[in-house]
Amino acid sequence: MEEDFCKENLEKIEKRFFSIAEITGQLIFDGDAKTGKIEWSGSIEEFTGYTPEEFSKFDFAACKTLIHPEDRGRVWSALENSLKTGERFGQKFRFRKKNGSYIYVEDISVFLKNENNYVYRGIGLFKDITENKHAQEKLKVSEEHIVKYLQNFRGIGFELDNNFNLVLLHGAVEEITGYKSEEFLSGKTSFAQLVNPEDKSNFLQNRKKLSTGSNSLVEQEYRILNKNGNIVWVFESIQFVHDIDKTNQFYQGFIQDVTEKKIAKEIIDKAEKLRKKEIHHRIKNNLQVISSLLELECENLMSSNLEHEKITEAFRESNNRIVSMSIIHEELYNSKNMETINFASYLKKLTDDLFKSYKVGSSDIQLILDVEDIFFEMDNAIPLGIIVNELISNSLKYAFPEDRNGKIHIKLYRDVNNKKEVLTSLCRHYTLVVEDDGVGLPDSIDFRNTSSLGLQLVNILVDQINGNIELKNESGAKYTIQFMDSPI
């Protein structure tokens, strides 16, 4: 009766065990050591790809073929030893499924001995550990990457305990500080002692923020005095971390030498300040030019008895001169180096604005721009802009009376065949041509000596850029200006 009860309980336990194995995707076997026959249970088809009927034919000898060739010798040798000694068997290896693919498995088996101390039975469990194995491999690769990164990292990696005592140090310690890692780890010196006195207050304050929990990450730049007495700028990033179970807390971080970057930034900042100062100086000079132009126009207005229309025209001309200078500043602001402007782009905007100012329709007067992509600094761009403004304005006002149609042609090119330029590389020679096919200037007007403020400005500004100007007054007015510009 008691024997039947125990047998019944054993069968119940066995069924539960097999049920759990099947649910969890595991494979159970019970093998006869003498005959080699194995009884399989559990999630056979899911685990192996074979049906239970197919897999029931696999005995001890057949199982050998399911082990990856590279693992087979090791695993089979361990199995034969367990069959002889009865020792517990535990191996991890690659297991071949029906479709030929391999999974990683862990085989844990125990062996039972008879009264003669011979193994007669083996009971075991196959567990699929493929995901764990892949995770381990990824972790191994990740660890290898970290080691390689630390080897190539040209900074200092460190770890501090809860009291900011150094426990780990790695990297270019001696290269940056002049001290060996052992000198820091032994406590002979500390990084805080190297911090520049002017930076130490902020350095300690950031440490305090970490210790009080007000910050979990602190990044800062400060100076240290290395062993050779040289000042080194460093960037430090340090953060508060703790174990998974939050029982221990500590700090991890890294330090990089940023001296070169800091010096380069200081040089750039100084250059930027000088550049801005120069730009403001030039703007001031240009405003003075505008003021002078307005004073000249004012003197012209006061010296004669002009009607309202003439006064309006004078103000429009002054406005156009100011606009020509403002476009220069706009182009300079939009340029890549903020030192030079593309004069071709500038002329396009300037002439568009002039045509709008004089309300010239495209059907009346045609503008032809034949201009190379030439870059000028402001010192040449401003006077050239005003020159073009004055000559185009004159053409629009006087060259085409009574709604006459016509053309205005602007050419600007570098005179590479100029003999003077061939002899020296210090200057570049350019030619600017502004011409129209209008009625031309009256014979009574000497453009070099005239009461016209516009033409006076043209002559003054041509002299300013060390150029010369010629006028052909045949089929319209054609101004040819030759000038020099220093290489950019």
Tab-separated table of C-alpha atoms in Angstrom:
chain	number	residue	atom	x	y	z
A	1	MET	CA	0.000	0.000	0.000
A	2	GLU	CA	2.765	2.395	1.017
A	3	GLU	CA	4.793	1.319	-2.017
A	4	ASP	CA	1.852	2.106	-4.338
A	5	PHE	CA	1.455	5.511	-2.707
A	6	CYS	CA	5.125	6.359	-3.197
A	7	LYS	CA	4.975	5.184	-6.798
A	8	GLU	CA	1.908	7.338	-7.402
A	9	ASN	CA	3.612	10.414	-5.910
A	10	LEU	CA	6.722	9.756	-7.958
A	11	GLU	CA	4.642	9.575	-11.136
A	12	LYS	CA	2.927	12.866	-10.217
A	13	ILE	CA	6.285	14.564	-9.627
A	14	GLU	CA	7.603	13.118	-12.873
A	15	LYS	CA	4.578	14.420	-14.835
A	16	ARG	CA	4.968	17.885	-13.300
A	17	PHE	CA	8.673	17.873	-14.109
A	18	PHE	CA	8.037	16.863	-17.711
A	19	SER	CA	5.245	19.456	-17.980
A	20	ILE	CA	7.520	22.221	-16.700
A	21	ALA	CA	10.266	21.138	-19.098
A	22	GLU	CA	7.863	21.266	-22.038
A	23	ILE	CA	6.475	24.686	-21.064
A	24	THR	CA	9.951	26.169	-20.642
A	25	GLY	CA	11.170	24.712	-23.955
A	26	GLN	CA	13.637	22.282	-22.370
A	27	LEU	CA	14.514	18.730	-23.309
A	28	ILE	CA	14.704	15.807	-20.810
A	29	PHE	CA	16.257	12.429	-21.425
A	30	ASP	CA	16.493	9.148	-19.567
A	31	GLY	CA	19.119	6.812	-21.020
A	32	ASP	CA	20.055	3.199	-20.488
A	33	ALA	CA	23.848	3.034	-20.205
A	34	LYS	CA	24.009	-0.585	-21.267
A	35	THR	CA	21.796	-0.532	-24.380
A	36	GLY	CA	22.362	3.136	-25.256
A	37	LYS	CA	18.603	3.646	-25.766
A	38	ILE	CA	17.238	7.046	-24.682
A	39	GLU	CA	13.727	8.129	-23.816
A	40	TRP	CA	13.099	11.776	-24.659
A	41	SER	CA	10.543	14.120	-23.093
A	42	GLY	CA	9.754	17.786	-23.071
A	43	SER	CA	9.564	20.295	-25.927
A	44	ILE	CA	11.141	17.938	-28.479
A	45	GLU	CA	9.908	19.466	-31.750
A	46	GLU	CA	10.488	23.072	-30.671
A	47	PHE	CA	13.960	22.269	-29.381
A	48	THR	CA	15.260	19.930	-32.109
A	49	GLY	CA	13.037	20.431	-35.147
A	50	TYR	CA	12.328	16.686	-35.200
A	51	THR	CA	8.970	15.125	-34.381
A	52	PRO	CA	8.874	13.019	-31.177
A	53	GLU	CA	8.686	9.862	-33.330
A	54	GLU	CA	11.768	10.899	-35.346
A	55	PHE	CA	13.769	11.908	-32.331
A	56	SER	CA	12.955	8.725	-30.390
A	57	LYS	CA	15.412	6.940	-32.723
A	58	PHE	CA	18.369	8.988	-31.412
A	59	ASP	CA	20.386	6.895	-28.910
A	60	PHE	CA	23.693	7.751	-27.235
A	61	ALA	CA	25.699	6.978	-30.375
A	62	ALA	CA	23.384	8.976	-32.662
A	63	CYS	CA	23.499	11.981	-30.338
A	64	LYS	CA	27.183	12.326	-31.104
A	65	THR	CA	26.291	13.490	-34.620
A	66	LEU	CA	24.164	16.317	-33.169
A	67	ILE	CA	27.187	17.936	-31.542
A	68	HIS	CA	29.103	20.542	-33.538
A	69	PRO	CA	32.350	19.020	-34.918
A	70	GLU	CA	34.460	21.611	-33.104
A	71	ASP	CA	32.817	20.767	-29.751
A	72	ARG	CA	32.405	17.020	-30.301
A	73	GLY	CA	35.753	15.769	-28.981
A	74	ARG	CA	35.558	17.768	-25.762
A	75	VAL	CA	31.928	16.863	-25.002
A	76	TRP	CA	32.201	13.171	-25.891
A	77	SER	CA	35.344	12.715	-23.836
A	78	ALA	CA	33.581	14.200	-20.795
A	79	LEU	CA	30.536	11.974	-21.371
A	80	GLU	CA	32.613	8.789	-21.591
A	81	ASN	CA	34.333	9.749	-18.347
A	82	SER	CA	30.975	10.231	-16.586
A	83	LEU	CA	29.689	6.882	-17.908
A	84	LYS	CA	32.747	5.204	-16.362
A	85	THR	CA	32.956	7.089	-13.079
A	86	GLY	CA	29.378	8.191	-12.499
A	87	GLU	CA	30.520	11.775	-12.038
A	88	ARG	CA	28.048	14.553	-12.720
A	89	PHE	CA	28.140	15.710	-16.361
A	90	GLY	CA	27.864	19.391	-17.319
A	91	GLN	CA	28.827	20.764	-20.718
A	92	LYS	CA	27.927	23.642	-23.014
A	93	PHE	CA	28.095	23.085	-26.757
A	94	ARG	CA	26.484	23.729	-30.124
A	95	PHE	CA	23.566	21.434	-30.941
A	96	ARG	CA	22.483	20.762	-34.545
A	97	LYS	CA	18.764	20.991	-35.262
A	98	LYS	CA	16.964	19.139	-38.070
A	99	ASN	CA	17.290	22.084	-40.480
A	100	GLY	CA	21.063	22.114	-40.011
A	101	SER	CA	21.217	25.265	-37.878
A	102	TYR	CA	22.950	25.248	-34.513
A	103	ILE	CA	21.838	26.437	-31.104
A	104	TYR	CA	23.857	26.725	-27.930
A	105	VAL	CA	22.754	24.212	-25.262
A	106	GLU	CA	23.728	23.309	-21.738
A	107	ASP	CA	23.579	19.580	-20.896
A	108	ILE	CA	23.377	18.750	-17.186
A	109	SER	CA	23.220	14.995	-16.409
A	110	VAL	CA	23.498	12.674	-13.423
A	111	PHE	CA	24.344	8.975	-13.555
A	112	LEU	CA	23.059	6.177	-11.330
A	113	LYS	CA	25.131	3.137	-10.277
A	114	ASN	CA	24.001	-0.391	-9.443
A	115	GLU	CA	25.086	-2.560	-6.531
A	116	ASN	CA	28.226	-3.504	-8.460
A	117	ASN	CA	29.198	0.201	-8.767
A	118	TYR	CA	28.560	0.297	-12.524
A	119	VAL	CA	26.649	3.118	-14.189
A	120	TYR	CA	23.390	1.754	-15.512
A	121	ARG	CA	21.298	4.898	-16.083
A	122	GLY	CA	21.739	8.529	-17.075
A	123	ILE	CA	19.157	11.273	-16.525
A	124	GLY	CA	19.677	14.706	-17.904
A	125	LEU	CA	18.346	18.047	-19.087
A	126	PHE	CA	19.096	20.026	-22.252
A	127	LYS	CA	18.621	23.787	-21.873
A	128	ASP	CA	18.705	26.255	-24.793
A	129	ILE	CA	21.199	29.009	-23.813
A	130	THR	CA	21.550	30.594	-27.278
A	131	GLU	CA	20.311	34.016	-26.183
A	132	ASN	CA	22.579	34.002	-23.137
A	133	LYS	CA	25.519	32.944	-25.279
A	134	HIS	CA	24.886	35.719	-27.802
A	135	ALA	CA	24.550	38.202	-24.955
A	136	GLN	CA	27.877	37.006	-23.539
A	137	GLU	CA	29.516	37.322	-26.955
A	138	LYS	CA	28.151	40.855	-27.369
A	139	LEU	CA	29.383	41.694	-23.878
A	140	LYS	CA	32.805	40.287	-24.748
A	141	VAL	CA	32.933	42.377	-27.931
A	142	SER	CA	31.782	45.407	-25.973
A	143	GLU	CA	34.487	44.816	-23.348
A	144	GLU	CA	37.095	44.480	-26.101
A	145	HIS	CA	35.915	47.776	-27.597
A	146	ILE	CA	36.131	49.476	-24.194
A	147	VAL	CA	39.647	48.150	-23.627
A	148	LYS	CA	40.684	49.300	-27.111
A	149	TYR	CA	39.068	52.711	-26.503
A	150	LEU	CA	40.916	53.121	-23.211
A	151	GLN	CA	44.180	52.137	-24.875
A	152	ASN	CA	43.694	54.788	-27.594
A	153	PHE	CA	42.104	57.411	-25.334
A	154	ARG	CA	44.486	60.342	-24.990
A	155	GLY	CA	42.943	61.445	-21.731
A	156	ILE	CA	42.704	60.220	-18.151
A	157	GLY	CA	39.904	57.955	-16.948
A	158	PHE	CA	39.347	57.742	-13.196
A	159	GLU	CA	37.074	56.491	-10.432
A	160	LEU	CA	36.679	57.992	-6.957
A	161	ASP	CA	35.049	56.500	-3.859
A	162	ASN	CA	32.297	58.206	-1.896
A	163	ASN	CA	34.889	60.422	-0.169
A	164	PHE	CA	36.552	61.426	-3.458
A	165	ASN	CA	39.551	59.174	-2.807
A	166	LEU	CA	41.132	57.847	-5.984
A	167	VAL	CA	40.579	54.109	-6.559
A	168	LEU	CA	41.156	53.745	-10.306
A	169	LEU	CA	43.283	55.663	-12.801
A	170	HIS	CA	43.920	54.918	-16.469
A	171	GLY	CA	45.225	56.674	-19.553
A	172	ALA	CA	47.719	59.412	-20.394
A	173	VAL	CA	48.378	60.369	-16.766
A	174	GLU	CA	52.090	61.102	-17.059
A	175	GLU	CA	51.660	62.706	-20.485
A	176	ILE	CA	49.233	65.310	-19.117
A	177	THR	CA	50.375	65.799	-15.502
A	178	GLY	CA	54.026	64.767	-15.564
A	179	TYR	CA	53.340	62.444	-12.614
A	180	LYS	CA	53.115	58.632	-12.709
A	181	SER	CA	49.810	56.891	-11.923
A	182	GLU	CA	51.392	55.294	-8.828
A	183	GLU	CA	52.059	58.729	-7.327
A	184	PHE	CA	48.328	59.517	-7.422
A	185	LEU	CA	47.123	56.052	-6.357
A	186	SER	CA	49.524	55.971	-3.401
A	187	GLY	CA	48.273	59.340	-2.192
A	188	LYS	CA	51.686	60.943	-2.630
A	189	THR	CA	50.005	63.639	-4.712
A	190	SER	CA	46.420	64.490	-5.633
A	191	PHE	CA	44.841	66.100	-8.623
A	192	ALA	CA	43.315	68.841	-6.459
A	193	GLN	CA	46.838	69.937	-5.478
A	194	LEU	CA	47.652	70.617	-9.135
A	195	VAL	CA	44.655	72.900	-9.745
A	196	ASN	CA	45.555	76.530	-10.411
A	197	PRO	CA	44.744	78.671	-7.321
A	198	GLU	CA	42.512	80.959	-9.420
A	199	ASP	CA	40.405	77.939	-10.483
A	200	LYS	CA	40.452	75.979	-7.204
A	201	SER	CA	37.405	77.647	-5.636
A	202	ASN	CA	35.182	76.726	-8.573
A	203	PHE	CA	36.780	73.255	-8.708
A	204	LEU	CA	35.928	72.532	-5.039
A	205	GLN	CA	32.471	74.037	-5.399
A	206	ASN	CA	31.666	71.602	-8.223
A	207	ARG	CA	32.920	68.697	-6.101
A	208	LYS	CA	30.544	69.861	-3.362
A	209	LYS	CA	27.623	69.908	-5.815
A	210	LEU	CA	28.313	66.262	-6.612
A	211	SER	CA	28.630	65.200	-2.977
A	212	THR	CA	25.413	66.932	-1.906
A	213	GLY	CA	23.457	65.457	-4.819
A	214	SER	CA	22.498	68.825	-6.295
A	215	ASN	CA	24.267	67.733	-9.489
A	216	SER	CA	24.747	64.209	-10.827
A	217	LEU	CA	27.083	65.381	-13.609
A	218	VAL	CA	29.630	68.201	-13.599
A	219	GLU	CA	31.663	69.345	-16.589
A	220	GLN	CA	34.255	72.071	-16.221
A	221	GLU	CA	37.493	73.492	-17.588
A	222	TYR	CA	40.343	74.543	-15.349
A	223	ARG	CA	44.114	74.912	-15.293
A	224	ILE	CA	46.613	72.598	-13.636
A	225	LEU	CA	50.327	73.038	-13.027
A	226	ASN	CA	52.101	69.915	-14.268
A	227	LYS	CA	55.293	68.473	-12.796
A	228	ASN	CA	57.425	70.486	-15.226
A	229	GLY	CA	55.845	73.738	-14.054
A	230	ASN	CA	53.803	74.257	-17.223
A	231	ILE	CA	50.165	75.359	-17.171
A	232	VAL	CA	47.830	72.819	-18.803
A	233	TRP	CA	44.176	73.517	-19.570
A	234	VAL	CA	42.007	70.433	-18.943
A	235	PHE	CA	38.372	69.529	-19.485
A	236	GLU	CA	36.876	67.324	-16.770
A	237	SER	CA	33.600	65.404	-16.853
A	238	ILE	CA	32.640	63.610	-13.630
A	239	GLN	CA	29.365	61.976	-12.610
A	240	PHE	CA	27.798	60.279	-9.625
A	241	VAL	CA	27.054	56.546	-10.074
A	242	HIS	CA	26.002	53.645	-7.852
A	243	ASP	CA	25.701	49.862	-7.877
A	244	ILE	CA	22.590	48.142	-9.211
A	245	ASP	CA	21.420	47.472	-5.661
A	246	LYS	CA	22.345	51.074	-4.718
A	247	THR	CA	24.425	49.900	-1.754
A	248	ASN	CA	27.608	51.629	-2.938
A	249	GLN	CA	27.973	55.032	-4.552
A	250	PHE	CA	31.041	56.444	-6.222
A	251	TYR	CA	32.189	58.845	-8.954
A	252	GLN	CA	33.514	58.195	-12.448
A	253	GLY	CA	34.949	60.629	-14.939
A	254	PHE	CA	37.607	61.567	-17.438
A	255	ILE	CA	40.042	64.402	-18.034
A	256	GLN	CA	41.334	65.664	-21.382
A	257	ASP	CA	44.123	68.089	-22.245
A	258	VAL	CA	42.471	71.001	-24.088
A	259	THR	CA	45.406	73.424	-23.962
A	260	GLU	CA	45.810	73.647	-27.747
A	261	LYS	CA	42.080	74.179	-28.257
A	262	LYS	CA	42.003	76.814	-25.522
A	263	ILE	CA	44.948	78.716	-26.992
A	264	ALA	CA	43.455	78.487	-30.484
A	265	LYS	CA	40.127	79.798	-29.161
A	266	GLU	CA	41.842	82.714	-27.439
A	267	ILE	CA	43.661	83.596	-30.663
A	268	ILE	CA	40.402	83.393	-32.632
A	269	ASP	CA	38.598	85.518	-30.026
A	270	LYS	CA	41.307	88.187	-30.195
A	271	ALA	CA	41.201	88.143	-33.986
A	272	GLU	CA	37.404	88.409	-33.874
A	273	LYS	CA	37.593	91.425	-31.578
A	274	LEU	CA	40.105	93.103	-33.869
A	275	ARG	CA	37.989	92.294	-36.911
A	276	LYS	CA	34.865	93.736	-35.286
A	277	LYS	CA	36.825	96.803	-34.258
A	278	GLU	CA	38.026	97.236	-37.844
A	279	ILE	CA	34.491	96.779	-39.222
A	280	HIS	CA	33.099	99.375	-36.798
A	281	HIS	CA	35.929	101.722	-37.784
A	282	ARG	CA	35.082	101.284	-41.466
A	283	ILE	CA	31.385	101.790	-40.812
A	284	LYS	CA	32.247	104.999	-38.960
A	285	ASN	CA	34.324	106.168	-41.955
A	286	ASN	CA	31.504	105.297	-44.346
A	287	LEU	CA	28.999	107.219	-42.245
A	288	GLN	CA	31.363	110.171	-42.420
A	289	VAL	CA	31.414	109.780	-46.212
A	290	ILE	CA	27.607	109.816	-46.242
A	291	SER	CA	27.621	112.907	-44.036
A	292	SER	CA	30.046	114.646	-46.413
A	293	LEU	CA	27.915	113.734	-49.426
A	294	LEU	CA	24.824	115.161	-47.791
A	295	GLU	CA	26.699	118.359	-46.894
A	296	LEU	CA	27.812	118.762	-50.518
A	297	GLU	CA	24.266	118.251	-51.724
A	298	CYS	CA	23.013	120.709	-49.139
A	299	GLU	CA	25.522	123.347	-50.353
A	300	ASN	CA	24.336	122.830	-53.951
A	301	LEU	CA	20.737	123.291	-52.911
A	302	MET	CA	21.463	126.423	-50.895
A	303	SER	CA	23.610	128.035	-53.631
A	304	SER	CA	20.794	128.012	-56.201
A	305	ASN	CA	17.127	128.714	-56.429
A	306	LEU	CA	15.715	125.238	-57.129
A	307	GLU	CA	12.180	124.170	-57.605
A	308	HIS	CA	10.498	121.430	-55.630
A	309	GLU	CA	11.131	118.783	-58.298
A	310	LYS	CA	14.883	119.495	-58.291
A	311	ILE	CA	15.004	119.250	-54.500
A	312	THR	CA	13.197	115.905	-54.635
A	313	GLU	CA	15.664	114.665	-57.250
A	314	ALA	CA	18.601	115.728	-55.079
A	315	PHE	CA	17.246	113.778	-52.130
A	316	ARG	CA	16.679	110.721	-54.317
A	317	GLU	CA	20.280	110.857	-55.550
A	318	SER	CA	21.547	111.127	-51.974
A	319	ASN	CA	19.386	108.208	-50.972
A	320	ASN	CA	20.741	106.115	-53.848
A	321	ARG	CA	24.315	106.827	-52.737
A	322	ILE	CA	23.482	105.706	-49.216
A	323	VAL	CA	21.762	102.563	-50.553
A	324	SER	CA	24.821	101.713	-52.660
A	325	MET	CA	26.897	101.730	-49.476
A	326	SER	CA	24.337	99.808	-47.427
A	327	ILE	CA	24.273	97.028	-50.051
A	328	ILE	CA	28.060	96.752	-49.632
A	329	HIS	CA	27.600	96.151	-45.911
A	330	GLU	CA	24.813	93.644	-46.551
A	331	GLU	CA	27.002	91.693	-49.009
A	332	LEU	CA	29.919	91.842	-46.587
A	333	TYR	CA	27.755	90.481	-43.766
A	334	ASN	CA	26.559	87.584	-45.953
A	335	SER	CA	30.035	86.706	-47.267
A	336	LYS	CA	31.889	83.691	-45.906
A	337	ASN	CA	34.920	85.516	-44.546
A	338	MET	CA	33.263	88.915	-43.868
A	339	GLU	CA	36.342	90.565	-45.392
A	340	THR	CA	35.523	90.631	-49.119
A	341	ILE	CA	32.397	90.734	-51.262
A	342	ASN	CA	31.506	89.281	-54.639
A	343	PHE	CA	31.235	92.464	-56.713
A	344	ALA	CA	29.183	90.757	-59.435
A	345	SER	CA	26.472	89.891	-56.890
A	346	TYR	CA	26.668	93.415	-55.494
A	347	LEU	CA	26.220	95.071	-58.935
A	348	LYS	CA	23.135	92.943	-59.608
A	349	LYS	CA	21.466	94.204	-56.416
A	350	LEU	CA	22.615	97.787	-56.919
A	351	THR	CA	21.337	98.087	-60.504
A	352	ASP	CA	18.037	96.413	-59.575
A	353	ASP	CA	17.568	99.009	-56.867
A	354	LEU	CA	18.472	101.900	-59.199
A	355	PHE	CA	16.028	100.770	-61.886
A	356	LYS	CA	13.294	100.601	-59.222
A	357	SER	CA	14.263	104.028	-57.882
A	358	TYR	CA	13.895	105.618	-61.338
A	359	LYS	CA	10.858	103.465	-62.113
A	360	VAL	CA	12.349	102.121	-65.311
A	361	GLY	CA	10.447	99.253	-66.895
A	362	SER	CA	12.349	96.351	-68.454
A	363	SER	CA	10.720	97.138	-71.827
A	364	ASP	CA	12.203	100.678	-71.910
A	365	ILE	CA	15.845	100.260	-71.008
A	366	GLN	CA	17.759	96.987	-71.051
A	367	LEU	CA	20.586	96.332	-68.608
A	368	ILE	CA	23.439	94.039	-69.655
A	369	LEU	CA	25.772	92.861	-66.909
A	370	ASP	CA	29.019	91.288	-68.107
A	371	VAL	CA	30.867	90.891	-64.842
A	372	GLU	CA	33.263	88.205	-63.652
A	373	ASP	CA	33.132	86.822	-60.105
A	374	ILE	CA	35.642	89.226	-58.616
A	375	PHE	CA	36.046	89.803	-54.887
A	376	PHE	CA	36.976	93.206	-53.465
A	377	GLU	CA	37.660	94.415	-49.963
A	378	MET	CA	35.531	97.236	-48.607
A	379	ASP	CA	38.189	99.921	-49.302
A	380	ASN	CA	37.736	99.402	-53.051
A	381	ALA	CA	34.138	98.147	-53.052
A	382	ILE	CA	32.687	101.353	-51.531
A	383	PRO	CA	34.164	103.849	-54.037
A	384	LEU	CA	33.506	101.507	-56.985
A	385	GLY	CA	29.903	101.118	-55.856
A	386	ILE	CA	29.362	104.875	-55.699
A	387	ILE	CA	31.054	105.330	-59.113
A	388	VAL	CA	28.722	102.798	-60.729
A	389	ASN	CA	25.767	104.362	-58.899
A	390	GLU	CA	26.552	107.832	-60.295
A	391	LEU	CA	27.190	106.696	-63.890
A	392	ILE	CA	24.082	104.468	-64.062
A	393	SER	CA	21.961	107.213	-62.475
A	394	ASN	CA	23.169	109.689	-65.138
A	395	SER	CA	22.301	107.250	-67.919
A	396	LEU	CA	18.831	106.593	-66.486
A	397	LYS	CA	18.154	110.342	-66.053
A	398	TYR	CA	19.621	111.847	-69.237
A	399	ALA	CA	20.595	109.274	-71.862
A	400	PHE	CA	17.111	108.259	-72.972
A	401	PRO	CA	14.820	111.325	-73.192
A	402	GLU	CA	11.174	111.131	-74.231
A	403	ASP	CA	10.822	107.442	-73.249
A	404	ARG	CA	13.447	106.383	-75.723
A	405	ASN	CA	14.464	102.718	-75.573
A	406	GLY	CA	18.087	101.739	-75.129
A	407	LYS	CA	20.759	99.647	-73.427
A	408	ILE	CA	23.090	100.132	-70.509
A	409	HIS	CA	26.109	97.836	-70.490
A	410	ILE	CA	28.376	97.190	-67.484
A	411	LYS	CA	31.598	95.187	-67.856
A	412	LEU	CA	34.130	94.348	-65.157
A	413	TYR	CA	37.101	92.087	-65.725
A	414	ARG	CA	40.646	91.508	-64.612
A	415	ASP	CA	43.205	92.786	-67.115
A	416	VAL	CA	45.532	89.747	-67.038
A	417	ASN	CA	47.460	91.012	-70.117
A	418	ASN	CA	48.440	94.265	-68.455
A	419	LYS	CA	52.201	94.674	-68.799
A	420	LYS	CA	52.562	96.168	-65.319
A	421	GLU	CA	50.829	93.176	-63.797
A	422	VAL	CA	53.121	90.772	-65.642
A	423	LEU	CA	56.135	92.490	-64.067
A	424	THR	CA	54.857	92.451	-60.496
A	425	SER	CA	52.566	90.245	-58.428
A	426	LEU	CA	51.892	92.927	-55.832
A	427	CYS	CA	48.825	94.372	-57.592
A	428	ARG	CA	46.068	93.195	-59.873
A	429	HIS	CA	44.718	95.378	-62.663
A	430	TYR	CA	41.024	95.662	-63.488
A	431	THR	CA	38.878	97.405	-66.059
A	432	LEU	CA	35.371	98.696	-65.406
A	433	VAL	CA	33.253	99.852	-68.366
A	434	VAL	CA	29.897	101.603	-68.010
A	435	GLU	CA	28.295	102.584	-71.315
A	436	ASP	CA	24.932	103.344	-72.856
A	437	ASP	CA	23.641	103.834	-76.414
A	438	GLY	CA	21.767	107.002	-75.498
A	439	VAL	CA	22.125	110.594	-76.671
A	440	GLY	CA	25.546	111.085	-75.033
A	441	LEU	CA	26.811	114.078	-73.103
A	442	PRO	CA	26.495	117.611	-74.593
A	443	ASP	CA	29.734	118.819	-76.201
A	444	SER	CA	29.754	121.776	-73.845
A	445	ILE	CA	30.253	119.544	-70.777
A	446	ASP	CA	33.760	118.661	-69.637
A	447	PHE	CA	33.151	115.627	-67.402
A	448	ARG	CA	36.460	116.238	-65.572
A	449	ASN	CA	35.530	119.798	-64.716
A	450	THR	CA	31.830	120.167	-64.178
A	451	SER	CA	29.380	121.520	-61.635
A	452	SER	CA	27.606	118.143	-61.547
A	453	LEU	CA	28.096	116.692	-58.047
A	454	GLY	CA	27.742	113.168	-59.426
A	455	LEU	CA	30.574	113.515	-61.961
A	456	GLN	CA	32.706	115.343	-59.390
A	457	LEU	CA	32.316	112.326	-57.092
A	458	VAL	CA	33.241	109.941	-59.915
A	459	ASN	CA	36.524	111.763	-60.591
A	460	ILE	CA	37.392	112.050	-56.885
A	461	LEU	CA	36.699	108.339	-56.238
A	462	VAL	CA	38.639	107.203	-59.323
A	463	ASP	CA	41.652	109.066	-57.914
A	464	GLN	CA	41.018	107.462	-54.508
A	465	ILE	CA	41.425	103.934	-55.947
A	466	ASN	CA	44.521	105.003	-57.911
A	467	GLY	CA	42.731	104.624	-61.228
A	468	ASN	CA	42.159	106.607	-64.395
A	469	ILE	CA	38.983	107.286	-66.332
A	470	GLU	CA	38.319	107.895	-70.023
A	471	LEU	CA	35.093	108.985	-71.757
A	472	LYS	CA	34.079	108.203	-75.331
A	473	ASN	CA	31.095	110.307	-76.269
A	474	GLU	CA	30.177	108.908	-79.701
A	475	SER	CA	27.220	106.491	-79.911
A	476	GLY	CA	26.242	107.272	-76.365
A	477	ALA	CA	28.464	107.701	-73.320
A	478	LYS	CA	31.170	105.109	-72.587
A	479	TYR	CA	33.229	105.418	-69.420
A	480	THR	CA	36.323	103.183	-69.097
A	481	ILE	CA	37.970	103.028	-65.686
A	482	GLN	CA	41.221	101.187	-65.044
A	483	PHE	CA	42.427	100.630	-61.488
A	484	MET	CA	44.571	98.390	-59.316
A	485	ASP	CA	43.779	96.213	-56.327
A	486	SER	CA	46.097	94.354	-53.942
A	487	PRO	CA	45.928	90.534	-54.081
A	488	ILE	CA	43.367	89.024	-51.705
